[in-house]
Short mmCIF file of C-alpha atoms and ligand atoms in Angstrom, two decimals:
data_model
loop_
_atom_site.label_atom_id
_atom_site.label_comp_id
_atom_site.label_asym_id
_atom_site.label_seq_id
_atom_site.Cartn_x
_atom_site.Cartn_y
_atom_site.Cartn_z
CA UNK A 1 -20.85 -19.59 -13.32
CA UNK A 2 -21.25 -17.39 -10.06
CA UNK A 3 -19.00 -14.24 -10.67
CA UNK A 4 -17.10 -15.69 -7.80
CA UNK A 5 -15.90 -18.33 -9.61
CA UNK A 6 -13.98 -16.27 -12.10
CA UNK A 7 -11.43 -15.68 -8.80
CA UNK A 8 -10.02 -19.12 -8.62
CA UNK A 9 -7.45 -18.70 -6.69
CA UNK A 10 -8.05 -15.73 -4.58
CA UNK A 11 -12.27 -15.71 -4.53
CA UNK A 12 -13.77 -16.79 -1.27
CA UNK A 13 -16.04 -19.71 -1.83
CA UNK A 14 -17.28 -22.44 0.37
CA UNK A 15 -14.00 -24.91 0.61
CA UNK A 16 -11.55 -21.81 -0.55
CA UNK A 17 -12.09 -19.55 2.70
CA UNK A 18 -9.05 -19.63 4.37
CA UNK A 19 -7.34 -16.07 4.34
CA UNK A 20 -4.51 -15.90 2.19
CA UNK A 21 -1.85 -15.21 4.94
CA UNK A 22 2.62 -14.96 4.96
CA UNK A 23 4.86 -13.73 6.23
CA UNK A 24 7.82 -11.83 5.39
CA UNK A 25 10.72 -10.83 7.07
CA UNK A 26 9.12 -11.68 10.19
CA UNK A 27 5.59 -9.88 9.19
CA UNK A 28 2.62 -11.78 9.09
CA UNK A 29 -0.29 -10.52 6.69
CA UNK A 30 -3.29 -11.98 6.49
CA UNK A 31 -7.09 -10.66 6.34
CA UNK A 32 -6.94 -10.57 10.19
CA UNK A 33 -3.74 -8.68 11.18
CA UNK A 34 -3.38 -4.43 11.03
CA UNK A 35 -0.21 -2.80 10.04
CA UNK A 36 1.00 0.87 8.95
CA UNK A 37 3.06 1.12 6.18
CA UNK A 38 3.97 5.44 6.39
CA UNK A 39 7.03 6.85 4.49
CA UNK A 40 7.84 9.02 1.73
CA UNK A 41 6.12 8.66 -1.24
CA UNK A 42 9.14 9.55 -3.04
CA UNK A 43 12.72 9.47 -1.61
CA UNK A 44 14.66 12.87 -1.91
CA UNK A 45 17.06 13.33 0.28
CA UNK A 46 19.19 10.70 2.81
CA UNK A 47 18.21 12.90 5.51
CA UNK A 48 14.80 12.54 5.03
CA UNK A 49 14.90 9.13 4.54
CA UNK A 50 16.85 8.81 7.30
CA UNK A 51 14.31 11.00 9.54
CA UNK A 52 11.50 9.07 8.15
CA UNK A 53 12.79 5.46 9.60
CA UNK A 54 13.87 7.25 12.95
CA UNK A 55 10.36 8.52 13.58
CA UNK A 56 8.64 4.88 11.96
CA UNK A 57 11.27 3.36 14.18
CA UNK A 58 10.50 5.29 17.66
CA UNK A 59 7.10 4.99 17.21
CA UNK A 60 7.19 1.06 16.69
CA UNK A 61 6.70 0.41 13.36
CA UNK A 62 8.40 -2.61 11.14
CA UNK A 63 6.60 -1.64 7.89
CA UNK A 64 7.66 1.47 5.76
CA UNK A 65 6.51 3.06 1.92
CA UNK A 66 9.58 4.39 0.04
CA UNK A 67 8.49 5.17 -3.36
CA UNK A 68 12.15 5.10 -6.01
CA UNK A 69 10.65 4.78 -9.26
CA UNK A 70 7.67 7.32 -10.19
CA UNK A 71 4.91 6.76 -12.81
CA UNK A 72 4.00 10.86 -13.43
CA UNK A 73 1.56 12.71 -15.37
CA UNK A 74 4.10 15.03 -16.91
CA UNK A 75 7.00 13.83 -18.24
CA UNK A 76 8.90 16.84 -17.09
CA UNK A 77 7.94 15.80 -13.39
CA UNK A 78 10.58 13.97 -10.94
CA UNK A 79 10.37 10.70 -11.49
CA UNK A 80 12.10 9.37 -8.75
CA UNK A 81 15.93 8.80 -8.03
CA UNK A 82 15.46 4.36 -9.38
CA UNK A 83 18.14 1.98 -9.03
CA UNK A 84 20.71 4.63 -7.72
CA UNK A 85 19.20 5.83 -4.13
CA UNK A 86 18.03 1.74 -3.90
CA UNK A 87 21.40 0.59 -1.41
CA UNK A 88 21.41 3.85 0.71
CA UNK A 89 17.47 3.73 1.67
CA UNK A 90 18.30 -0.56 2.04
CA UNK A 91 20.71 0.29 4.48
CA UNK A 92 19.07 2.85 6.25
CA UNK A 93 15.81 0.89 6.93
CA UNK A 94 18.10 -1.76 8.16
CA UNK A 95 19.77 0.29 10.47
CA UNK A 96 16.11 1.33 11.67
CA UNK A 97 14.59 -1.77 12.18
CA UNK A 98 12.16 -1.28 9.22
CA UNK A 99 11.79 -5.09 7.73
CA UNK A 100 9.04 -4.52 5.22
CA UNK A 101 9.25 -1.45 2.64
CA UNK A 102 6.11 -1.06 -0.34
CA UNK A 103 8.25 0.27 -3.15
CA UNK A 104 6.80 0.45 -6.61
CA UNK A 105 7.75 -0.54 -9.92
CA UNK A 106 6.61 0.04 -13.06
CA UNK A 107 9.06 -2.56 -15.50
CA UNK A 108 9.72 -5.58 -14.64
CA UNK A 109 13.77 -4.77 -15.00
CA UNK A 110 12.93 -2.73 -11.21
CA UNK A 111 12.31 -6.08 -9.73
CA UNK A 112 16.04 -7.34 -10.67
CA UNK A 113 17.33 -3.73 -10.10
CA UNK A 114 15.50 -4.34 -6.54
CA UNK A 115 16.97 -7.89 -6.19
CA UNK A 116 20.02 -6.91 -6.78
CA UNK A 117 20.64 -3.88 -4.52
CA UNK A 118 18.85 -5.85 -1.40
CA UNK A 119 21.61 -8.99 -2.17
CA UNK A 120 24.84 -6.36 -2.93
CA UNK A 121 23.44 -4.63 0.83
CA UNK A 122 23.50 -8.00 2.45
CA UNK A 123 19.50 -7.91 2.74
CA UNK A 124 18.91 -4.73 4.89
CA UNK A 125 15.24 -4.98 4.62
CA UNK A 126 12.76 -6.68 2.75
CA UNK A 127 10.44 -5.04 -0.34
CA UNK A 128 6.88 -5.35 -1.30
CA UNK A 129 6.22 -4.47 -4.69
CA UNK A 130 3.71 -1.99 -5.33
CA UNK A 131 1.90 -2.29 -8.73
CA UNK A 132 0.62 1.15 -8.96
CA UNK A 133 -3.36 2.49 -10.22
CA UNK A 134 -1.77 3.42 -13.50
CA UNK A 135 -0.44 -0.35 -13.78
CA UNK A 136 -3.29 -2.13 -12.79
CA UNK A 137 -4.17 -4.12 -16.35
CA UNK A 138 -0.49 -4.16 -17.41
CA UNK A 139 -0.99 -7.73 -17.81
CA UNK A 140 2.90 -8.08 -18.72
CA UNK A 141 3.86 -6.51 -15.33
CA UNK A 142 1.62 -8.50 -13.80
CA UNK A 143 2.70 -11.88 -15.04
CA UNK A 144 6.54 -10.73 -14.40
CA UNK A 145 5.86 -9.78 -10.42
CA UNK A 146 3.23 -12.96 -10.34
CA UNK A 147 5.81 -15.87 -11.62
CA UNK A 148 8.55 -14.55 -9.10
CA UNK A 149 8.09 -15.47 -5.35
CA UNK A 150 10.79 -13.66 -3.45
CA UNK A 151 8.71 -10.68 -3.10
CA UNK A 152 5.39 -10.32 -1.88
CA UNK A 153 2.49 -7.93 -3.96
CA UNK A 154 0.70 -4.66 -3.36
CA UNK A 155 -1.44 -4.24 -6.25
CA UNK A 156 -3.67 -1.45 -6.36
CA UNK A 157 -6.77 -0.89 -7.58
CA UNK A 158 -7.00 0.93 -11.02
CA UNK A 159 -8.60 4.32 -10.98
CA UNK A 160 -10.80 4.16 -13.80
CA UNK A 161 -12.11 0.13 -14.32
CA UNK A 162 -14.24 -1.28 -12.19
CA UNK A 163 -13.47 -3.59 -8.84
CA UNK A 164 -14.43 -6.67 -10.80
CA UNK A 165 -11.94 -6.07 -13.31
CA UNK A 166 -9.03 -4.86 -11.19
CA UNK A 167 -9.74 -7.90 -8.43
CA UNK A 168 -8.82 -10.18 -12.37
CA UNK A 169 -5.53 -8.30 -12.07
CA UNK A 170 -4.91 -9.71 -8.68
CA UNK A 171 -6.11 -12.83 -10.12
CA UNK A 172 -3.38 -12.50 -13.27
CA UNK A 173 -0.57 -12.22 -10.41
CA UNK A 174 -1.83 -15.19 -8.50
CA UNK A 175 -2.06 -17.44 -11.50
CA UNK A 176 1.78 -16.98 -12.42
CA UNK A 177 2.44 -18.62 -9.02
CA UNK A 178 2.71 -16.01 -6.46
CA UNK A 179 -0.37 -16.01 -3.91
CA UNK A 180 1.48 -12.99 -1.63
CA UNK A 181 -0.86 -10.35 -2.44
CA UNK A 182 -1.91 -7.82 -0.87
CA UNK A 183 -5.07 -5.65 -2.16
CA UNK A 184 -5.00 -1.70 -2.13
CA UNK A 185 -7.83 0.37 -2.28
CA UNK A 186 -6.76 4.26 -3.46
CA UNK A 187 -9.54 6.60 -4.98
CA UNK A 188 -11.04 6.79 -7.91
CA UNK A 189 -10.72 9.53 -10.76
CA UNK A 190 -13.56 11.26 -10.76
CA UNK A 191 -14.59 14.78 -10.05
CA UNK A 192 -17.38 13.35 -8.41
CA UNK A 193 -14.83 13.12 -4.63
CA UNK A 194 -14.09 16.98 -5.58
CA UNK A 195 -12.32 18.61 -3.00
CA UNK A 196 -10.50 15.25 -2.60
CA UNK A 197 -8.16 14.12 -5.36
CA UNK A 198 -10.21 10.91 -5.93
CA UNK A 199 -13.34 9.11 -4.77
CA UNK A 200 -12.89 7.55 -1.52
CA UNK A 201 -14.00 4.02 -1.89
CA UNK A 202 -13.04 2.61 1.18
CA UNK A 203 -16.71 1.17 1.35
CA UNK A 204 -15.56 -1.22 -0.71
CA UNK A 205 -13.41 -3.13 2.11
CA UNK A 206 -15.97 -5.54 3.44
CA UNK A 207 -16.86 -6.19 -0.68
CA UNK A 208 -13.12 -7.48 -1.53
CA UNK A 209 -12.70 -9.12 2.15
CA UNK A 210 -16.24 -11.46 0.79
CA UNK A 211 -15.31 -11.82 -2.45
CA UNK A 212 -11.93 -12.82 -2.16
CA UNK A 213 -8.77 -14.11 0.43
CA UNK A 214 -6.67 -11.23 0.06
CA UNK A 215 -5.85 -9.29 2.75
CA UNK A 216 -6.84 -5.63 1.86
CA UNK A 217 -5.02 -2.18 1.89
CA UNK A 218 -5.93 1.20 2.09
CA UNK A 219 -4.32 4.50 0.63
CA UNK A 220 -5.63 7.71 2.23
CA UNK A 221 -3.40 9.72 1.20
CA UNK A 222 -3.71 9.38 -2.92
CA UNK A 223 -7.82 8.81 -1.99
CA UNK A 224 -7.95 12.42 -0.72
CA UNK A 225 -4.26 14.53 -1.58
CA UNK A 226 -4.79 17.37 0.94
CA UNK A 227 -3.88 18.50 4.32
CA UNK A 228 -7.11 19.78 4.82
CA UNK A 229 -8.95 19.24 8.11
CA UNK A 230 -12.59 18.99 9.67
CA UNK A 231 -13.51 21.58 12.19
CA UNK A 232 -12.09 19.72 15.14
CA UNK A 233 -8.69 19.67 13.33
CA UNK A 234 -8.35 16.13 12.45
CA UNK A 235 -7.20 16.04 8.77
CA UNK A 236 -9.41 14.24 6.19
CA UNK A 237 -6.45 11.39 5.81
CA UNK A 238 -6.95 10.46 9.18
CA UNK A 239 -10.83 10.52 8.77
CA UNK A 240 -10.29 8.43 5.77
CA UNK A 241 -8.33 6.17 6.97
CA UNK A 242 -10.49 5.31 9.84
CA UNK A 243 -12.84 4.76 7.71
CA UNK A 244 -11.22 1.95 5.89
CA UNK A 245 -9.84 0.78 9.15
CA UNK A 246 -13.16 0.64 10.97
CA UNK A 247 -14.05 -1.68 8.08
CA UNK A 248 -11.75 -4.06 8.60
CA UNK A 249 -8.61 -2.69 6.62
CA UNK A 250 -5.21 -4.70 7.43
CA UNK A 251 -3.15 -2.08 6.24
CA UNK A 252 -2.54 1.12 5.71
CA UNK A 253 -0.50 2.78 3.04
CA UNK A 254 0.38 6.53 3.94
CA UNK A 255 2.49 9.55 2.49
CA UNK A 256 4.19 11.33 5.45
CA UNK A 257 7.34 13.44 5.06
CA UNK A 258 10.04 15.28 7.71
CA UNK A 259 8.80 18.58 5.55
CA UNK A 260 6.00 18.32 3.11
CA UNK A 261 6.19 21.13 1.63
CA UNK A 262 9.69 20.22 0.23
CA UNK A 263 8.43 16.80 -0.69
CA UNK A 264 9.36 16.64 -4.81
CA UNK A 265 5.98 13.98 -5.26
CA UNK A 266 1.93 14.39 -3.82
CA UNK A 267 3.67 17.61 -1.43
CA UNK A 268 0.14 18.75 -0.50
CA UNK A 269 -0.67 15.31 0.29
CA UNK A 270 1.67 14.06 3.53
CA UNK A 271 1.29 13.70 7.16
CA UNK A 272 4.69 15.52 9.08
CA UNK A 273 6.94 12.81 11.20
CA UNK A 274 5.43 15.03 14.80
CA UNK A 275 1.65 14.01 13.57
CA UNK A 276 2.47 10.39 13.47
CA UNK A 277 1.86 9.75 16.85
CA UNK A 278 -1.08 10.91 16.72
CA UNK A 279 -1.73 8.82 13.52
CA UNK A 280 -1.00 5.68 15.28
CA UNK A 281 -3.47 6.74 18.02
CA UNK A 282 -6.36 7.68 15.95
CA UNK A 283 -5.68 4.23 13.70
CA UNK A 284 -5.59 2.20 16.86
CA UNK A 285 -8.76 3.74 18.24
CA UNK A 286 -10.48 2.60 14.99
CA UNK A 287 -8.97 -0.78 14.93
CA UNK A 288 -10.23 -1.56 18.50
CA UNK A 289 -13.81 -0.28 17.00
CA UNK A 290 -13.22 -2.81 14.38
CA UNK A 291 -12.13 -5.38 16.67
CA UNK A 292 -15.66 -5.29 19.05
CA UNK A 293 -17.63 -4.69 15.75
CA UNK A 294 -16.29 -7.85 14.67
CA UNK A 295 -16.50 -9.51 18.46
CA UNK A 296 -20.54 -8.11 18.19
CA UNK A 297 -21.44 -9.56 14.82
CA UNK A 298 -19.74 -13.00 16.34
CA UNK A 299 -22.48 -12.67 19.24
CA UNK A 300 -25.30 -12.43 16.65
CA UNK A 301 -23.96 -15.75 15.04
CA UNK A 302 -23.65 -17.73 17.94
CA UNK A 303 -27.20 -16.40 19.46
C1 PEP B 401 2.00 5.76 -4.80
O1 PEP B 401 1.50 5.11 -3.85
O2 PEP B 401 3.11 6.26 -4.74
C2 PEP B 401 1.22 5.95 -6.02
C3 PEP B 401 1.76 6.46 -7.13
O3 PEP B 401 -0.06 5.59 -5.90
P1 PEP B 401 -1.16 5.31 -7.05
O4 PEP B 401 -0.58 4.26 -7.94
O5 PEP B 401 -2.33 4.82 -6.24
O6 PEP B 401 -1.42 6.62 -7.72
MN1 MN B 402 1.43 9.79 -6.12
#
Protein backbone atom coordinates (compact mmCIF):
# COMPACT_ATOMS: atom_id res chain seq x y z
CA UNK A 1 0.00 0.00 0.00
CA UNK A 2 1.33 3.53 -1.17
CA UNK A 3 2.02 5.50 2.15
CA UNK A 4 -0.75 7.64 0.83
CA UNK A 5 -3.15 5.28 1.38
CA UNK A 6 -2.72 5.12 5.11
CA UNK A 7 -4.59 8.89 4.94
CA UNK A 8 -8.00 7.72 3.99
CA UNK A 9 -9.80 10.35 4.58
CA UNK A 10 -7.63 13.33 4.39
CA UNK A 11 -4.65 11.88 1.78
CA UNK A 12 -4.82 13.30 -1.69
CA UNK A 13 -5.16 10.54 -4.18
CA UNK A 14 -6.50 10.37 -7.65
CA UNK A 15 -10.57 10.42 -7.00
CA UNK A 16 -9.97 12.02 -3.24
CA UNK A 17 -8.50 15.53 -4.46
CA UNK A 18 -10.94 17.86 -3.67
CA UNK A 19 -9.67 20.30 -0.83
CA UNK A 20 -11.24 19.74 2.31
CA UNK A 21 -13.03 23.17 2.59
CA UNK A 22 -16.02 24.90 5.45
CA UNK A 23 -16.93 27.32 6.65
CA UNK A 24 -17.58 28.72 9.92
CA UNK A 25 -19.17 31.58 11.16
CA UNK A 26 -19.09 32.98 7.84
CA UNK A 27 -15.21 31.89 7.18
CA UNK A 28 -14.42 29.77 4.47
CA UNK A 29 -11.13 27.53 4.79
CA UNK A 30 -10.01 25.55 2.35
CA UNK A 31 -6.39 24.78 0.76
CA UNK A 32 -7.00 27.86 -1.48
CA UNK A 33 -8.09 30.76 0.82
CA UNK A 34 -5.38 32.99 3.23
CA UNK A 35 -6.33 34.20 6.59
CA UNK A 36 -4.48 35.71 9.82
CA UNK A 37 -5.35 34.43 12.91
CA UNK A 38 -3.03 37.17 15.47
CA UNK A 39 -3.93 37.53 19.22
CA UNK A 40 -2.58 36.81 22.49
CA UNK A 41 -1.20 33.72 23.08
CA UNK A 42 -2.44 33.86 26.48
CA UNK A 43 -5.23 36.20 27.77
CA UNK A 44 -4.19 38.43 30.82
CA UNK A 45 -5.89 41.22 31.17
CA UNK A 46 -9.58 42.56 29.62
CA UNK A 47 -7.76 45.46 28.45
CA UNK A 48 -5.54 43.68 26.46
CA UNK A 49 -7.90 41.55 25.15
CA UNK A 50 -9.90 44.22 24.49
CA UNK A 51 -6.92 46.19 22.63
CA UNK A 52 -6.07 43.11 20.80
CA UNK A 53 -9.70 42.80 18.92
CA UNK A 54 -9.71 46.72 18.40
CA UNK A 55 -6.45 46.62 16.50
CA UNK A 56 -7.52 42.85 14.64
CA UNK A 57 -10.76 44.71 14.13
CA UNK A 58 -9.39 48.14 12.47
CA UNK A 59 -7.13 46.43 10.51
CA UNK A 60 -9.84 44.00 8.95
CA UNK A 61 -9.46 40.90 10.38
CA UNK A 62 -12.43 38.21 11.29
CA UNK A 63 -10.01 35.56 12.67
CA UNK A 64 -8.29 35.91 16.16
CA UNK A 65 -5.81 33.37 18.61
CA UNK A 66 -6.78 33.69 22.31
CA UNK A 67 -4.97 31.09 24.12
CA UNK A 68 -7.22 30.30 27.96
CA UNK A 69 -5.90 27.08 28.88
CA UNK A 70 -1.90 26.64 28.88
CA UNK A 71 0.05 23.33 28.52
CA UNK A 72 3.62 24.68 30.37
CA UNK A 73 6.91 23.28 30.99
CA UNK A 74 6.95 24.21 34.63
CA UNK A 75 4.27 23.57 36.64
CA UNK A 76 4.85 26.72 38.59
CA UNK A 77 4.26 28.70 35.20
CA UNK A 78 0.77 30.57 34.42
CA UNK A 79 -1.27 28.36 33.01
CA UNK A 80 -3.81 30.39 31.72
CA UNK A 81 -7.02 32.01 33.35
CA UNK A 82 -9.57 28.47 31.70
CA UNK A 83 -13.16 28.45 31.95
CA UNK A 84 -13.32 31.76 34.04
CA UNK A 85 -11.95 34.63 31.49
CA UNK A 86 -14.00 32.26 28.61
CA UNK A 87 -17.54 34.78 28.58
CA UNK A 88 -15.60 38.13 28.89
CA UNK A 89 -13.04 37.41 25.82
CA UNK A 90 -16.65 35.75 23.99
CA UNK A 91 -18.12 38.93 24.38
CA UNK A 92 -15.45 41.07 23.55
CA UNK A 93 -14.61 39.41 20.16
CA UNK A 94 -18.24 39.78 19.50
CA UNK A 95 -18.33 43.24 20.12
CA UNK A 96 -15.21 43.42 17.65
CA UNK A 97 -16.36 41.65 14.87
CA UNK A 98 -13.87 38.75 15.44
CA UNK A 99 -16.04 35.47 14.25
CA UNK A 100 -13.34 32.85 14.38
CA UNK A 101 -10.98 32.53 17.62
CA UNK A 102 -8.05 29.32 17.72
CA UNK A 103 -8.23 28.60 21.42
CA UNK A 104 -6.57 25.50 22.75
CA UNK A 105 -7.45 22.75 24.88
CA UNK A 106 -5.79 20.22 26.40
CA UNK A 107 -8.96 17.84 28.12
CA UNK A 108 -11.64 17.16 26.50
CA UNK A 109 -13.88 18.74 29.62
CA UNK A 110 -12.44 22.44 27.77
CA UNK A 111 -14.54 21.61 24.82
CA UNK A 112 -17.90 21.55 27.07
CA UNK A 113 -16.39 24.34 29.30
CA UNK A 114 -16.05 26.12 25.68
CA UNK A 115 -19.60 25.06 24.61
CA UNK A 116 -20.98 26.20 27.33
CA UNK A 117 -19.65 29.75 27.82
CA UNK A 118 -20.21 30.50 23.83
CA UNK A 119 -24.22 29.24 24.44
CA UNK A 120 -24.57 31.17 28.20
CA UNK A 121 -22.93 34.50 25.88
CA UNK A 122 -25.54 34.01 23.25
CA UNK A 123 -22.70 32.86 20.66
CA UNK A 124 -20.39 35.98 20.55
CA UNK A 125 -17.95 34.34 18.34
CA UNK A 126 -17.09 31.12 17.12
CA UNK A 127 -13.87 28.77 18.41
CA UNK A 128 -11.43 26.60 16.66
CA UNK A 129 -9.86 24.20 18.78
CA UNK A 130 -6.28 24.12 18.87
CA UNK A 131 -4.71 20.68 19.69
CA UNK A 132 -1.39 21.85 20.75
CA UNK A 133 2.53 20.17 19.74
CA UNK A 134 2.53 18.68 23.19
CA UNK A 135 -0.98 16.96 22.32
CA UNK A 136 -0.35 15.78 19.08
CA UNK A 137 -0.59 11.67 19.75
CA UNK A 138 -3.05 12.13 22.64
CA UNK A 139 -5.12 9.78 20.82
CA UNK A 140 -7.97 10.27 23.59
CA UNK A 141 -8.06 14.06 22.88
CA UNK A 142 -8.08 13.41 19.57
CA UNK A 143 -11.01 11.06 19.33
CA UNK A 144 -13.01 13.52 21.86
CA UNK A 145 -12.45 16.86 19.46
CA UNK A 146 -12.83 14.32 16.22
CA UNK A 147 -16.47 12.71 17.16
CA UNK A 148 -17.85 16.33 17.95
CA UNK A 149 -18.71 18.59 14.90
CA UNK A 150 -19.64 21.97 16.28
CA UNK A 151 -16.16 23.06 16.26
CA UNK A 152 -13.75 23.02 13.65
CA UNK A 153 -9.74 21.63 14.33
CA UNK A 154 -6.30 23.18 14.48
CA UNK A 155 -4.07 20.40 15.15
CA UNK A 156 -0.55 20.98 15.23
CA UNK A 157 2.20 19.23 14.35
CA UNK A 158 4.13 17.44 17.23
CA UNK A 159 7.61 18.68 17.89
CA UNK A 160 9.46 15.63 18.20
CA UNK A 161 7.66 12.65 15.73
CA UNK A 162 7.87 12.81 12.41
CA UNK A 163 5.23 14.47 9.68
CA UNK A 164 4.07 10.99 8.77
CA UNK A 165 3.09 10.25 12.14
CA UNK A 166 1.57 13.55 13.22
CA UNK A 167 -0.44 13.85 9.59
CA UNK A 168 -2.10 9.93 11.45
CA UNK A 169 -3.16 12.31 14.21
CA UNK A 170 -5.06 14.42 11.81
CA UNK A 171 -6.18 11.24 10.42
CA UNK A 172 -7.40 9.95 14.19
CA UNK A 173 -9.61 13.31 14.30
CA UNK A 174 -11.07 12.78 10.89
CA UNK A 175 -12.02 9.19 11.48
CA UNK A 176 -14.28 10.09 14.63
CA UNK A 177 -16.38 12.09 12.14
CA UNK A 178 -15.14 15.55 12.01
CA UNK A 179 -13.34 16.42 8.55
CA UNK A 180 -12.88 20.43 9.78
CA UNK A 181 -9.28 20.35 10.14
CA UNK A 182 -7.02 22.52 9.78
CA UNK A 183 -3.09 21.54 9.71
CA UNK A 184 -0.40 23.66 11.68
CA UNK A 185 3.05 23.62 11.06
CA UNK A 186 5.17 25.12 14.37
CA UNK A 187 8.97 24.19 14.76
CA UNK A 188 10.59 21.49 15.72
CA UNK A 189 12.68 20.83 19.03
CA UNK A 190 15.88 20.73 18.14
CA UNK A 191 18.95 22.76 18.81
CA UNK A 192 19.69 22.29 15.39
CA UNK A 193 17.18 26.00 14.51
CA UNK A 194 19.47 27.54 17.46
CA UNK A 195 18.97 31.03 17.75
CA UNK A 196 15.30 30.22 16.98
CA UNK A 197 13.27 28.32 19.55
CA UNK A 198 12.58 25.47 17.05
CA UNK A 199 13.36 24.32 13.53
CA UNK A 200 11.49 26.18 11.04
CA UNK A 201 9.88 23.65 8.84
CA UNK A 202 7.77 25.63 6.84
CA UNK A 203 9.33 23.71 3.77
CA UNK A 204 7.17 21.26 4.56
CA UNK A 205 3.91 23.21 3.21
CA UNK A 206 3.85 22.07 -0.38
CA UNK A 207 4.63 18.22 1.29
CA UNK A 208 1.22 18.21 3.47
CA UNK A 209 -0.75 20.35 0.65
CA UNK A 210 0.32 16.82 -1.84
CA UNK A 211 -0.10 14.45 0.55
CA UNK A 212 -3.23 15.34 1.95
CA UNK A 213 -6.73 17.80 1.66
CA UNK A 214 -6.16 19.76 4.60
CA UNK A 215 -5.78 23.16 4.41
CA UNK A 216 -2.42 24.03 6.16
CA UNK A 217 -1.32 26.52 8.96
CA UNK A 218 1.65 28.11 9.95
CA UNK A 219 3.02 29.28 13.47
CA UNK A 220 5.93 31.74 13.26
CA UNK A 221 5.90 32.78 16.26
CA UNK A 222 6.49 29.31 18.43
CA UNK A 223 8.86 28.27 15.06
CA UNK A 224 11.27 31.10 15.98
CA UNK A 225 10.25 32.85 19.82
CA UNK A 226 12.23 36.10 19.35
CA UNK A 227 11.87 39.63 18.38
CA UNK A 228 14.97 39.54 16.72
CA UNK A 229 15.41 41.15 13.30
CA UNK A 230 17.58 40.94 9.98
CA UNK A 231 19.65 43.92 9.15
CA UNK A 232 16.92 45.74 7.29
CA UNK A 233 14.76 45.52 10.46
CA UNK A 234 12.19 43.10 9.46
CA UNK A 235 11.86 40.62 12.38
CA UNK A 236 12.54 36.88 11.73
CA UNK A 237 8.54 36.14 12.37
CA UNK A 238 7.75 38.09 9.54
CA UNK A 239 10.58 36.43 7.43
CA UNK A 240 9.20 33.20 8.58
CA UNK A 241 6.07 33.65 7.93
CA UNK A 242 6.58 34.65 4.41
CA UNK A 243 8.16 31.88 4.00
CA UNK A 244 5.34 29.57 4.73
CA UNK A 245 3.07 31.97 3.00
CA UNK A 246 5.06 32.13 -0.23
CA UNK A 247 4.49 28.36 -0.15
CA UNK A 248 1.14 28.33 -0.23
CA UNK A 249 0.17 28.63 3.60
CA UNK A 250 -3.74 29.41 4.19
CA UNK A 251 -3.20 30.59 7.48
CA UNK A 252 -1.34 32.08 9.76
CA UNK A 253 -1.23 31.61 13.48
CA UNK A 254 0.62 34.57 15.32
CA UNK A 255 1.44 35.78 19.00
CA UNK A 256 1.04 39.61 19.10
CA UNK A 257 0.34 41.53 22.32
CA UNK A 258 -0.68 45.50 23.25
CA UNK A 259 2.81 45.12 25.45
CA UNK A 260 4.96 42.10 25.10
CA UNK A 261 7.00 42.50 27.52
CA UNK A 262 4.10 42.18 30.08
CA UNK A 263 2.75 39.23 28.19
CA UNK A 264 2.58 36.28 31.21
CA UNK A 265 3.19 33.34 28.10
CA UNK A 266 6.12 33.23 24.92
CA UNK A 267 6.78 37.39 26.11
CA UNK A 268 9.92 37.46 23.94
CA UNK A 269 7.99 35.97 21.25
CA UNK A 270 5.00 38.66 20.08
CA UNK A 271 4.49 41.15 17.44
CA UNK A 272 3.06 44.79 19.24
CA UNK A 273 -0.71 45.82 17.98
CA UNK A 274 1.37 49.23 15.93
CA UNK A 275 3.50 46.40 13.86
CA UNK A 276 0.43 44.72 12.64
CA UNK A 277 -0.08 46.79 9.86
CA UNK A 278 2.82 46.25 8.72
CA UNK A 279 2.29 42.44 9.26
CA UNK A 280 -0.65 42.42 7.07
CA UNK A 281 1.42 44.23 4.39
CA UNK A 282 4.41 42.09 4.35
CA UNK A 283 1.87 38.78 4.45
CA UNK A 284 -0.07 40.19 1.56
CA UNK A 285 3.04 40.94 -0.48
CA UNK A 286 3.94 37.23 -0.10
CA UNK A 287 0.53 35.94 -0.80
CA UNK A 288 0.36 37.85 -4.16
CA UNK A 289 3.99 36.09 -4.80
CA UNK A 290 2.20 32.95 -4.08
CA UNK A 291 -0.68 33.75 -6.08
CA UNK A 292 1.51 34.40 -9.68
CA UNK A 293 3.81 31.45 -8.55
CA UNK A 294 0.83 29.44 -8.63
CA UNK A 295 -0.73 31.42 -11.91
CA UNK A 296 3.13 30.52 -13.53
CA UNK A 297 3.25 26.84 -12.73
CA UNK A 298 -0.55 26.80 -14.32
CA UNK A 299 1.18 28.26 -17.63
CA UNK A 300 3.71 25.38 -17.64
CA UNK A 301 0.70 22.86 -17.47
CA UNK A 302 -1.31 24.19 -20.04
CA UNK A 303 1.89 24.80 -22.50
C1 LIG B 1 0.23 27.98 21.31
O1 LIG B 1 -0.01 28.19 20.10
O2 LIG B 1 -0.22 28.68 22.20
C2 LIG B 1 1.09 26.86 21.68
C3 LIG B 1 1.22 26.46 22.94
O3 LIG B 1 1.72 26.31 20.64
P1 LIG B 1 2.47 24.88 20.53
O4 LIG B 1 1.47 23.85 20.92
O5 LIG B 1 2.84 24.84 19.07
O6 LIG B 1 3.66 24.95 21.43
MN1 LIG C 1 3.61 28.87 23.77
Amino acid sequence: MAKNDEFRILGRRPGNEESIRFTYRGVTFDQDSFHVAAGLNAVDTREYVDRTFAALQAAGQVVARMGAYKPRTSPYSFQGYGRQCLPWVFESAGRHGIRVISMEVTHDEHVDEIREALRLTGEPAGVMLQIGTRNTQNFELLKTVGGQRDFPILLKRGFGITLHESLLAAEYVASEGNRDIVFCLRGMKTNFGDPHRNLVDFGHVPVVRRLTRMPVCVDPSHSVGTHEASPEGIPDVFHVAAQGVIAGANLLLVDMHPEPRRALVDAAQAITLEELPWFLEDMAIAREAWLRRREAAAGRAGA
